[in-house]
Tab-separated table of N, CA and C in Angstrom:
chain	number	residue	atom	x	y	z
A	1	LYS	N	22.426	-29.599	-1.754
A	1	LYS	CA	22.249	-29.280	-0.343
A	1	LYS	C	22.019	-27.549	-0.373
A	2	VAL	N	21.050	-26.852	-1.314
A	2	VAL	CA	21.108	-25.622	-1.494
A	2	VAL	C	19.561	-25.345	-0.846
A	3	SER	N	19.533	-24.394	-0.011
A	3	SER	CA	18.061	-23.886	0.721
A	3	SER	C	17.706	-22.665	0.283
A	4	PHE	N	16.477	-22.514	0.122
A	4	PHE	CA	15.882	-20.986	0.108
A	4	PHE	C	15.058	-20.693	1.490
A	5	VAL	N	15.533	-19.624	1.827
A	5	VAL	CA	14.740	-19.002	3.007
A	5	VAL	C	13.990	-17.845	2.732
A	6	ALA	N	12.643	-17.741	2.783
A	6	ALA	CA	11.931	-16.777	2.563
A	6	ALA	C	11.936	-15.553	3.757
A	7	GLU	N	11.932	-14.250	3.408
A	7	GLU	CA	11.910	-13.577	4.902
A	7	GLU	C	10.231	-13.804	5.383
A	8	PRO	N	10.237	-13.561	6.750
A	8	PRO	CA	9.256	-13.838	7.684
A	8	PRO	C	7.758	-13.360	7.052
A	9	ASP	N	7.810	-12.255	6.444
A	9	ASP	CA	6.485	-11.802	6.130
A	9	ASP	C	6.165	-11.803	4.459
A	10	TYR	N	7.370	-12.695	3.698
A	10	TYR	CA	7.050	-12.638	2.239
A	10	TYR	C	6.143	-13.678	2.035
A	11	SER	N	5.288	-13.368	1.132
A	11	SER	CA	4.672	-14.547	-0.012
A	11	SER	C	4.579	-14.147	-1.300
A	12	GLY	N	4.604	-15.302	-2.025
A	12	GLY	CA	4.662	-14.821	-3.546
A	12	GLY	C	5.651	-16.031	-4.073
A	13	LYS	N	5.816	-15.475	-5.499
A	13	LYS	CA	6.608	-16.350	-6.326
A	13	LYS	C	7.922	-16.001	-6.372
A	14	VAL	N	9.030	-16.644	-6.412
A	14	VAL	CA	10.137	-16.123	-6.491
A	14	VAL	C	10.680	-17.252	-7.546
A	15	THR	N	11.634	-16.710	-8.772
A	15	THR	CA	12.172	-17.449	-9.746
A	15	THR	C	13.795	-17.453	-9.769
A	16	ILE	N	14.568	-18.335	-9.918
A	16	ILE	CA	15.993	-18.099	-9.556
A	16	ILE	C	16.345	-18.986	-10.711
A	17	SER	N	17.229	-18.132	-11.653
A	17	SER	CA	17.860	-18.735	-12.720
A	17	SER	C	19.059	-19.247	-12.406
A	18	TYR	N	19.529	-20.322	-13.431
A	18	TYR	CA	20.793	-20.935	-13.101
A	18	TYR	C	21.294	-21.369	-14.645
A	19	SER	N	22.542	-21.767	-14.194
A	19	SER	CA	23.188	-22.173	-15.665
A	19	SER	C	24.410	-23.281	-14.960
A	20	ALA	N	24.286	-24.492	-15.724
A	20	ALA	CA	25.114	-25.635	-15.151
A	20	ALA	C	25.884	-26.283	-16.460
A	21	VAL	N	26.739	-27.025	-15.944
A	21	VAL	CA	27.338	-28.049	-16.739
A	21	VAL	C	27.408	-29.446	-16.542
A	22	ASP	N	26.541	-30.472	-17.360
A	22	ASP	CA	26.706	-31.894	-16.720
A	22	ASP	C	27.942	-32.492	-16.948
A	23	THR	N	28.156	-33.824	-16.667
A	23	THR	CA	29.308	-34.440	-16.523
A	23	THR	C	30.158	-34.822	-18.095
A	24	SER	N	29.107	-34.543	-19.049
A	24	SER	CA	29.611	-34.722	-20.122
A	24	SER	C	29.919	-33.284	-20.680
A	25	GLY	N	30.105	-32.312	-20.187
A	25	GLY	CA	30.581	-31.040	-20.670
A	25	GLY	C	29.329	-30.141	-21.092
A	26	TYR	N	28.267	-30.764	-21.035
A	26	TYR	CA	27.140	-29.868	-21.813
A	26	TYR	C	26.815	-28.796	-21.221
A	27	SER	N	26.460	-27.650	-21.596
A	27	SER	CA	26.049	-26.390	-20.493
A	27	SER	C	24.707	-26.220	-20.945
A	28	TYR	N	23.901	-25.893	-19.919
A	28	TYR	CA	22.373	-25.454	-19.995
A	28	TYR	C	21.948	-24.690	-18.982
A	29	THR	N	20.893	-24.010	-19.267
A	29	THR	CA	20.230	-22.987	-18.224
A	29	THR	C	19.069	-23.418	-17.905
A	30	GLY	N	18.432	-22.858	-16.921
A	30	GLY	CA	17.165	-23.204	-16.505
A	30	GLY	C	16.614	-22.272	-15.315
A	31	ALA	N	15.452	-22.450	-14.615
A	31	ALA	CA	15.159	-21.883	-13.628
A	31	ALA	C	14.271	-22.365	-12.592
A	32	VAL	N	14.341	-21.938	-11.321
A	32	VAL	CA	13.772	-22.806	-10.442
A	32	VAL	C	12.630	-21.855	-9.967
A	33	ALA	N	11.303	-21.961	-9.804
A	33	ALA	CA	10.268	-21.425	-9.340
A	33	ALA	C	9.872	-21.890	-7.934
A	34	ILE	N	10.001	-20.930	-7.075
A	34	ILE	CA	9.533	-21.204	-5.560
A	34	ILE	C	8.169	-20.532	-5.147
A	35	THR	N	7.190	-21.115	-5.042
A	35	THR	CA	6.069	-20.171	-4.451
A	35	THR	C	6.063	-20.426	-2.777
A	36	VAL	N	5.930	-19.341	-2.424
A	36	VAL	CA	5.900	-19.160	-0.853
A	36	VAL	C	4.612	-18.729	-0.454
A	37	SER	N	4.039	-19.468	0.116
A	37	SER	CA	2.444	-19.128	0.363
A	37	SER	C	2.243	-18.675	2.186
A	38	GLU	N	1.170	-18.135	2.295
A	38	GLU	CA	0.860	-17.592	3.434
A	38	GLU	C	0.760	-18.516	4.636
A	39	PRO	N	1.006	-18.585	5.814
A	39	PRO	CA	0.903	-19.487	6.659
A	39	PRO	C	-0.577	-20.155	6.445
A	40	THR	N	-0.942	-21.089	7.416
A	40	THR	CA	-2.110	-21.827	7.362
A	40	THR	C	-3.381	-20.902	7.660
A	41	GLY	N	-3.147	-20.058	8.532
A	41	GLY	CA	-4.381	-19.123	8.815
A	41	GLY	C	-3.819	-18.029	9.986
A	42	SER	N	-4.893	-17.364	10.464
A	42	SER	CA	-4.641	-16.401	11.636
A	42	SER	C	-5.580	-16.462	12.668
A	43	ILE	N	-4.977	-16.143	13.626
A	43	ILE	CA	-5.838	-15.929	14.936
A	43	ILE	C	-5.823	-14.347	15.244
A	44	GLU	N	-7.053	-13.954	15.376
A	44	GLU	CA	-7.296	-12.374	15.654
A	44	GLU	C	-7.428	-12.032	17.048
A	45	PHE	N	-6.661	-10.913	17.504
A	45	PHE	CA	-6.921	-10.242	18.722
A	45	PHE	C	-7.063	-8.944	18.567
A	46	SER	N	-7.897	-8.020	19.316
A	46	SER	CA	-7.728	-6.614	19.241
A	46	SER	C	-8.309	-5.881	20.573
A	47	GLY	N	-7.844	-4.616	20.335
A	47	GLY	CA	-7.807	-3.971	21.957
A	47	GLY	C	-7.978	-2.269	21.480
A	48	ALA	N	-7.975	-1.540	22.304
A	48	ALA	CA	-7.842	-0.217	22.296
A	48	ALA	C	-6.451	0.248	22.379
A	49	GLN	N	-6.176	1.705	21.710
A	49	GLN	CA	-4.796	2.123	21.915
A	49	GLN	C	-4.503	2.047	23.421
A	50	ASN	N	-2.999	1.772	23.470
A	50	ASN	CA	-2.723	1.771	24.985
A	50	ASN	C	-3.143	0.647	26.093
A	51	GLU	N	-4.139	-0.399	25.291
A	51	GLU	CA	-4.598	-1.429	26.082
A	51	GLU	C	-3.806	-2.488	26.003
A	52	VAL	N	-3.678	-3.367	26.847
A	52	VAL	CA	-3.061	-4.478	27.256
A	52	VAL	C	-3.833	-5.497	26.327
A	53	ILE	N	-3.566	-6.597	25.583
A	53	ILE	CA	-4.277	-7.354	24.954
A	53	ILE	C	-3.702	-8.936	25.342
A	54	PRO	N	-4.305	-9.683	26.251
A	54	PRO	CA	-4.081	-11.045	26.753
A	54	PRO	C	-4.266	-12.035	25.659
A	55	PHE	N	-3.734	-12.925	25.265
A	55	PHE	CA	-3.862	-14.017	24.522
A	55	PHE	C	-4.704	-15.098	25.106
A	56	ASP	N	-5.443	-15.843	24.261
A	56	ASP	CA	-6.480	-17.000	24.768
A	56	ASP	C	-5.936	-18.129	24.043
A	57	ALA	N	-5.655	-19.065	24.921
A	57	ALA	CA	-4.875	-20.455	24.491
A	57	ALA	C	-5.828	-21.251	23.850
A	58	GLY	N	-7.131	-20.882	24.234
A	58	GLY	CA	-8.260	-21.711	23.515
A	58	GLY	C	-8.277	-21.526	22.104
A	59	ASP	N	-7.925	-20.088	21.527
A	59	ASP	CA	-7.912	-20.151	20.228
A	59	ASP	C	-6.896	-20.783	19.337
A	60	PHE	N	-5.782	-20.800	20.059
A	60	PHE	CA	-4.612	-21.708	19.747
A	60	PHE	C	-4.815	-23.061	19.475
A	61	ASN	N	-5.557	-23.425	20.669
A	61	ASN	CA	-5.893	-24.988	20.716
A	61	ASN	C	-7.157	-25.342	19.506
A	62	SER	N	-8.034	-24.376	19.181
A	62	SER	CA	-8.754	-24.285	18.050
A	62	SER	C	-8.245	-24.301	16.670
A	63	PHE	N	-7.311	-23.376	16.699
A	63	PHE	CA	-6.105	-23.226	15.378
A	63	PHE	C	-5.394	-24.889	15.123
A	64	SER	N	-5.086	-25.408	16.272
A	64	SER	CA	-4.114	-26.420	16.053
A	64	SER	C	-5.426	-27.608	15.753
A	65	ARG	N	-6.439	-27.698	16.100
A	65	ARG	CA	-7.224	-28.581	15.862
A	65	ARG	C	-8.026	-28.639	14.423
A	66	SER	N	-8.054	-27.323	13.922
A	66	SER	CA	-8.359	-27.240	12.318
A	66	SER	C	-7.241	-27.456	11.727
A	67	ALA	N	-5.872	-27.222	12.028
A	67	ALA	CA	-4.797	-27.568	11.265
A	67	ALA	C	-4.269	-28.925	11.020
A	68	THR	N	-4.343	-29.628	12.366
A	68	THR	CA	-3.950	-30.907	12.223
A	68	THR	C	-4.692	-32.141	12.856
A	69	GLY	N	-6.242	-31.607	13.292
A	69	GLY	CA	-6.966	-32.605	13.914
A	69	GLY	C	-6.892	-33.135	15.301
A	70	SER	N	-5.586	-32.293	15.804
A	70	SER	CA	-5.525	-32.774	17.362
A	70	SER	C	-5.193	-31.455	18.102
A	71	SER	N	-5.335	-31.654	19.447
A	71	SER	CA	-5.208	-30.677	20.447
A	71	SER	C	-3.628	-30.100	20.483
A	72	LEU	N	-3.549	-28.690	20.685
A	72	LEU	CA	-2.469	-28.016	20.734
A	72	LEU	C	-1.349	-28.644	21.984
A	73	ASP	N	-0.226	-28.682	21.682
A	73	ASP	CA	0.913	-28.852	22.421
A	73	ASP	C	1.561	-27.673	22.908
A	74	TYR	N	2.310	-27.082	21.920
A	74	TYR	CA	3.106	-25.719	22.232
A	74	TYR	C	2.987	-24.841	21.072
A	75	VAL	N	3.339	-23.434	21.210
A	75	VAL	CA	3.645	-22.493	20.129
A	75	VAL	C	5.027	-21.811	20.430
A	76	GLU	N	5.784	-21.575	19.505
A	76	GLU	CA	6.723	-20.588	19.472
A	76	GLU	C	6.390	-19.465	18.277
A	77	PHE	N	6.877	-18.304	18.907
A	77	PHE	CA	6.532	-17.094	18.302
A	77	PHE	C	7.713	-16.482	17.480
A	78	THR	N	7.687	-15.805	16.402
A	78	THR	CA	8.484	-14.881	15.931
A	78	THR	C	8.124	-13.421	16.289
A	79	LEU	N	9.002	-12.720	17.348
A	79	LEU	CA	8.496	-11.386	17.948
A	79	LEU	C	8.199	-10.679	16.814
A	80	PRO	N	7.380	-9.549	17.386
A	80	PRO	CA	7.266	-8.302	16.423
A	80	PRO	C	8.201	-7.137	16.738
A	81	SER	N	8.073	-6.203	15.934
A	81	SER	CA	9.134	-5.050	15.909
A	81	SER	C	8.630	-4.380	17.131
A	82	SER	N	9.427	-4.129	18.337
A	82	SER	CA	9.308	-3.259	19.367
A	82	SER	C	8.660	-1.941	19.278
A	83	ASN	N	8.764	-1.378	17.932
A	83	ASN	CA	7.973	-0.088	17.947
A	83	ASN	C	6.552	-0.477	17.713
A	84	LYS	N	6.132	-1.698	17.441
A	84	LYS	CA	4.554	-2.023	17.419
A	84	LYS	C	4.199	-2.116	18.717
A	85	GLY	N	5.126	-3.087	19.489
A	85	GLY	CA	4.404	-3.682	20.844
A	85	GLY	C	5.496	-4.724	21.426
A	86	THR	N	5.291	-5.271	22.378
A	86	THR	CA	6.050	-6.279	22.842
A	86	THR	C	5.069	-7.550	23.389
A	87	LEU	N	5.585	-8.660	23.287
A	87	LEU	CA	4.899	-10.021	23.908
A	87	LEU	C	5.359	-10.102	25.517
A	88	TYR	N	4.764	-10.040	26.509
A	88	TYR	CA	5.222	-10.462	27.920
A	88	TYR	C	4.423	-11.756	28.285
A	89	TYR	N	5.252	-12.269	29.318
A	89	TYR	CA	4.699	-13.657	29.888
A	89	TYR	C	4.497	-12.984	31.312
A	90	ASN	N	3.321	-13.511	31.868
A	90	ASN	CA	3.162	-12.999	33.052
A	90	ASN	C	2.870	-11.563	33.338
A	91	TYR	N	2.711	-10.756	32.304
A	91	TYR	CA	2.435	-9.224	32.756
A	91	TYR	C	1.564	-9.169	33.646
A	92	ASP	N	1.764	-8.115	34.620
A	92	ASP	CA	0.957	-7.651	35.701
A	92	ASP	C	1.013	-6.243	35.934
A	93	ASP	N	0.149	-5.655	35.131
A	93	ASP	CA	-0.071	-3.956	35.407
A	93	ASP	C	1.341	-3.174	35.443
A	94	GLY	N	2.036	-3.572	34.529
A	94	GLY	CA	3.598	-2.869	34.553
A	94	GLY	C	4.708	-3.601	35.159
A	95	ASP	N	4.129	-4.516	35.771
A	95	ASP	CA	5.513	-5.524	36.406
A	95	ASP	C	5.716	-6.260	35.449
A	96	TYR	N	6.556	-6.135	34.763
A	96	TYR	CA	7.018	-6.958	33.508
A	96	TYR	C	7.882	-8.135	33.955
A	97	ASP	N	7.076	-9.335	34.230
A	97	ASP	CA	7.829	-10.348	34.882
A	97	ASP	C	9.046	-10.831	33.782
A	98	GLU	N	8.715	-10.920	32.445
A	98	GLU	CA	9.558	-11.755	31.580
A	98	GLU	C	9.036	-11.300	30.041
A	99	LYS	N	9.818	-11.042	29.343
A	99	LYS	CA	9.435	-10.994	27.774
A	99	LYS	C	9.502	-12.269	27.317
A	100	VAL	N	8.401	-12.551	26.253
A	100	VAL	CA	8.581	-13.625	25.522
A	100	VAL	C	9.748	-13.990	24.501
A	101	SER	N	10.049	-15.032	24.706
A	101	SER	CA	11.563	-15.303	23.753
A	101	SER	C	11.177	-16.073	22.887
A	102	SER	N	11.726	-15.901	21.327
A	102	SER	CA	11.701	-16.440	20.471
A	102	SER	C	12.140	-17.877	20.283
A	103	SER	N	12.922	-18.185	21.233
A	103	SER	CA	13.793	-19.485	21.289
A	103	SER	C	12.910	-20.388	22.310
A	104	LYS	N	11.719	-19.904	22.636
A	104	LYS	CA	11.373	-20.764	24.033
A	104	LYS	C	9.759	-21.256	23.439
A	105	ARG	N	9.494	-22.508	23.850
A	105	ARG	CA	7.884	-22.979	23.602
A	105	ARG	C	7.075	-22.767	24.584
A	106	TYR	N	5.977	-22.016	24.536
A	106	TYR	CA	4.769	-21.846	25.141
A	106	TYR	C	3.531	-22.755	25.202
A	107	TYR	N	3.304	-23.712	26.208
A	107	TYR	CA	2.575	-24.938	26.249
A	107	TYR	C	1.009	-24.448	26.726
A	108	ARG	N	0.072	-25.444	26.225
A	108	ARG	CA	-1.051	-25.195	26.615
A	108	ARG	C	-1.354	-25.822	28.094
A	109	ASN	N	-0.667	-26.667	28.266
A	109	ASN	CA	-1.056	-27.509	29.644
A	109	ASN	C	0.279	-27.637	30.753
A	110	GLN	N	1.341	-27.098	30.406
A	110	GLN	CA	2.400	-26.924	31.301
A	110	GLN	C	3.259	-25.891	31.018
A	111	ARG	N	4.028	-25.408	32.146
A	111	ARG	CA	5.103	-24.378	32.088
A	111	ARG	C	5.853	-24.138	31.178
A	112	PRO	N	6.048	-23.007	30.601
A	112	PRO	CA	5.475	-21.690	30.586
A	112	PRO	C	4.199	-21.766	29.805
A	113	TYR	N	2.943	-21.380	30.562
A	113	TYR	CA	1.636	-21.275	29.766
A	113	TYR	C	1.420	-20.289	28.824
A	114	LEU	N	1.095	-20.961	27.519
A	114	LEU	CA	0.528	-19.974	26.666
A	114	LEU	C	-0.424	-18.872	27.155
A	115	GLU	N	-1.390	-19.423	28.232
A	115	GLU	CA	-2.424	-18.620	28.482
A	115	GLU	C	-2.050	-17.311	29.195
A	116	SER	N	-0.760	-17.311	29.409
A	116	SER	CA	0.009	-16.116	30.457
A	116	SER	C	0.564	-15.029	29.532
A	117	ILE	N	0.332	-15.079	28.126
A	117	ILE	CA	1.009	-14.298	27.170
A	117	ILE	C	0.120	-13.303	26.882
A	118	THR	N	0.726	-12.003	27.103
A	118	THR	CA	-0.074	-10.481	26.836
A	118	THR	C	0.803	-9.644	25.692
A	119	PHE	N	0.033	-9.173	24.656
A	119	PHE	CA	0.789	-8.252	23.753
A	119	PHE	C	0.447	-6.863	24.603
A	120	VAL	N	1.384	-6.040	24.595
A	120	VAL	CA	1.504	-4.821	25.180
A	120	VAL	C	1.940	-3.788	23.944
A	121	PRO	N	0.876	-3.103	23.518
A	121	PRO	CA	1.283	-2.194	22.277
A	121	PRO	C	2.245	-1.000	22.604
A	122	ALA	N	3.082	-0.681	21.555
A	122	ALA	CA	3.821	0.267	21.914
A	122	ALA	C	3.153	1.762	22.364
A	123	ARG	N	3.827	2.598	23.030
A	123	ARG	CA	2.902	3.737	23.381
A	123	ARG	C	2.033	4.299	22.525
A	124	ASN	N	1.099	4.853	22.296
A	124	ASN	CA	0.119	5.500	21.394
A	124	ASN	C	0.068	4.757	19.975
A	125	TYR	N	0.679	3.360	19.910
A	125	TYR	CA	0.622	2.983	18.607
A	125	TYR	C	-0.884	2.641	18.113
A	126	THR	N	-1.337	2.501	17.001
A	126	THR	CA	-2.658	2.037	16.621
A	126	THR	C	-2.170	1.309	15.158
A	127	GLY	N	-2.999	0.032	14.879
A	127	GLY	CA	-2.579	-0.474	13.402
A	127	GLY	C	-2.585	-1.872	13.795
A	128	THR	N	-2.366	-2.668	12.734
A	128	THR	CA	-2.490	-4.134	12.992
A	128	THR	C	-0.903	-4.699	12.822
A	129	VAL	N	-0.747	-5.691	14.037
A	129	VAL	CA	0.530	-6.231	14.107
A	129	VAL	C	0.356	-7.611	13.569
A	130	ALA	N	1.254	-8.298	12.709
A	130	ALA	CA	1.277	-9.524	12.591
A	130	ALA	C	2.514	-10.537	13.145
A	131	ILE	N	2.142	-11.304	13.863
A	131	ILE	CA	3.050	-12.205	14.642
A	131	ILE	C	3.129	-13.579	14.278
A	132	PRO	N	3.918	-13.868	13.396
A	132	PRO	CA	3.867	-15.228	12.902
A	132	PRO	C	4.479	-16.453	14.069
A	133	PHE	N	3.752	-17.551	14.048
A	133	PHE	CA	4.051	-18.451	14.943
A	133	PHE	C	4.160	-19.928	14.303
A	134	GLN	N	4.809	-20.864	15.089
A	134	GLN	CA	4.898	-22.201	14.743
A	134	GLN	C	4.283	-22.843	15.903
A	135	GLY	N	3.969	-24.042	15.566
A	135	GLY	CA	3.071	-24.865	16.699
A	135	GLY	C	3.451	-26.257	16.391
A	136	SER	N	3.012	-27.142	17.458
A	136	SER	CA	3.135	-28.315	17.262
A	136	SER	C	1.847	-29.099	18.197
A	137	SER	N	1.047	-30.040	17.755
A	137	SER	CA	-0.001	-30.619	18.398
A	137	SER	C	0.389	-31.679	19.226
A	138	ALA	N	-0.746	-32.270	19.974
A	138	ALA	CA	-0.329	-33.417	21.205
A	138	ALA	C	-0.099	-34.297	20.226
A	139	ASP	N	-0.170	-34.582	18.904
A	139	ASP	CA	0.036	-35.814	18.020
A	139	ASP	C	1.793	-35.428	17.312
A	140	SER	N	2.219	-34.312	17.819
A	140	SER	CA	3.544	-34.026	16.990
A	140	SER	C	3.169	-33.518	15.785
A	141	ASP	N	2.344	-33.220	15.352
A	141	ASP	CA	2.145	-32.552	13.977
A	141	ASP	C	2.355	-31.024	14.000
A	142	SER	N	3.230	-30.493	12.955
A	142	SER	CA	3.629	-29.353	13.138
A	142	SER	C	2.600	-28.446	12.143
A	143	PHE	N	2.564	-27.080	12.449
A	143	PHE	CA	1.558	-25.967	12.138
A	143	PHE	C	2.153	-24.754	12.043
A	144	SER	N	1.689	-23.665	11.370
A	144	SER	CA	1.977	-22.460	11.312
A	144	SER	C	0.854	-21.480	10.991
A	145	GLY	N	0.964	-20.310	11.582
A	145	GLY	CA	-0.028	-19.253	11.376
A	145	GLY	C	0.464	-17.836	11.512
A	146	THR	N	-0.423	-16.912	11.734
A	146	THR	CA	-0.043	-15.522	11.857
A	146	THR	C	-1.141	-15.062	13.184
A	147	ILE	N	-0.616	-14.580	14.181
A	147	ILE	CA	-1.745	-13.789	14.788
A	147	ILE	C	-1.740	-12.371	14.515
A	148	ARG	N	-2.976	-11.658	14.365
A	148	ARG	CA	-3.151	-10.422	13.797
A	148	ARG	C	-3.804	-9.609	14.974
A	149	VAL	N	-2.940	-8.622	15.583
A	149	VAL	CA	-3.618	-7.962	16.718
A	149	VAL	C	-3.903	-6.537	16.309
A	150	THR	N	-5.013	-6.012	16.294
A	150	THR	CA	-5.490	-4.874	15.737
A	150	THR	C	-5.608	-4.185	17.179
A	151	VAL	N	-4.752	-2.708	16.975
A	151	VAL	CA	-4.781	-1.933	18.326
A	151	VAL	C	-5.626	-0.602	17.840
A	152	GLY	N	-6.346	-0.034	18.453
A	152	GLY	CA	-7.139	1.010	18.292
A	152	GLY	C	-7.939	1.184	17.108
A	153	GLY	N	-8.312	-0.061	16.661
A	153	GLY	CA	-9.364	-0.153	15.492
A	153	GLY	C	-8.524	-0.330	13.954
A	154	GLY	N	-7.015	-0.243	14.227
A	154	GLY	CA	-6.507	-0.381	12.975
A	154	GLY	C	-6.672	0.871	12.129
A	155	ASP	N	-6.630	2.010	12.410
A	155	ASP	CA	-6.765	3.337	11.561
A	155	ASP	C	-5.259	3.820	11.563
A	156	SER	N	-4.348	3.144	11.264
A	156	SER	CA	-2.871	3.469	11.193
A	156	SER	C	-2.504	3.883	9.649
A	157	GLY	N	-3.618	3.908	8.859
A	157	GLY	CA	-3.177	4.389	7.413
A	157	GLY	C	-2.742	3.029	6.795
A	158	ASP	N	-2.664	1.955	7.312
A	158	ASP	CA	-2.278	0.663	6.579
A	158	ASP	C	-3.589	-0.108	6.079
A	159	ILE	N	-3.244	-0.300	4.860
A	159	ILE	CA	-4.215	-1.135	3.984
A	159	ILE	C	-3.721	-2.441	3.967
A	160	GLU	N	-4.569	-3.460	4.271
A	160	GLU	CA	-4.298	-4.868	4.661
A	160	GLU	C	-5.357	-5.793	3.388
A	161	TYR	N	-4.663	-6.463	2.628
A	161	TYR	CA	-5.466	-7.606	1.731
A	161	TYR	C	-4.864	-8.992	2.070
A	162	SER	N	-5.526	-9.844	1.710
A	162	SER	CA	-5.466	-11.117	2.041
A	162	SER	C	-5.947	-11.968	0.874
A	163	ALA	N	-5.537	-13.112	0.396
A	163	ALA	CA	-6.153	-14.107	-0.557
A	163	ALA	C	-5.343	-15.454	-0.357
A	164	ALA	N	-6.067	-16.425	-0.759
A	164	ALA	CA	-5.669	-17.662	-1.001
A	164	ALA	C	-4.615	-17.842	-1.936
A	165	VAL	N	-3.628	-18.820	-1.590
A	165	VAL	CA	-2.474	-19.159	-2.563
A	165	VAL	C	-2.965	-19.367	-4.174
A	166	ASN	N	-2.548	-18.426	-5.117
A	166	ASN	CA	-2.630	-18.501	-6.638
A	166	ASN	C	-4.046	-17.986	-6.749
A	167	SER	N	-4.590	-17.046	-5.961
A	167	SER	CA	-5.698	-16.336	-6.404
A	167	SER	C	-5.310	-14.919	-6.217
A	168	PRO	N	-6.220	-14.047	-7.296
A	168	PRO	CA	-6.074	-12.745	-7.361
A	168	PRO	C	-6.458	-12.221	-5.905
């Protein structure tokens, strides 16, 4: 009943060494190798510095269809650091109705609507923000991915690489 939980942005191989004693008193050692892979894919959004960036539920629906073969039901978000930006529900030109909650589901066809989510970058922030998400299809198949929001062209000094699992 031991579990390993990786940090949200971690991918790679983790090796955990152990020593044990069996019921006959024999001692032995070993290692458990765990490969943590990137989520199944990403959805890309972009905008200028200090520009509000709305999400498009159609992109999430396409992602769900690609990952599971069926339409999207809902999505849950891991929230970004507030020094990069904030997700809002029903954002209206500075009238912040409600911040998105990591414990709430946002639906394609019922309230609260995924279509009503907006990323508001922190003042003068530029760069790429990775926002992990988990979702469920209309057939109750689970999937996960990452939203990559590029603000101001991504010229923040960050260099990003990505590769398929087990690839250089």
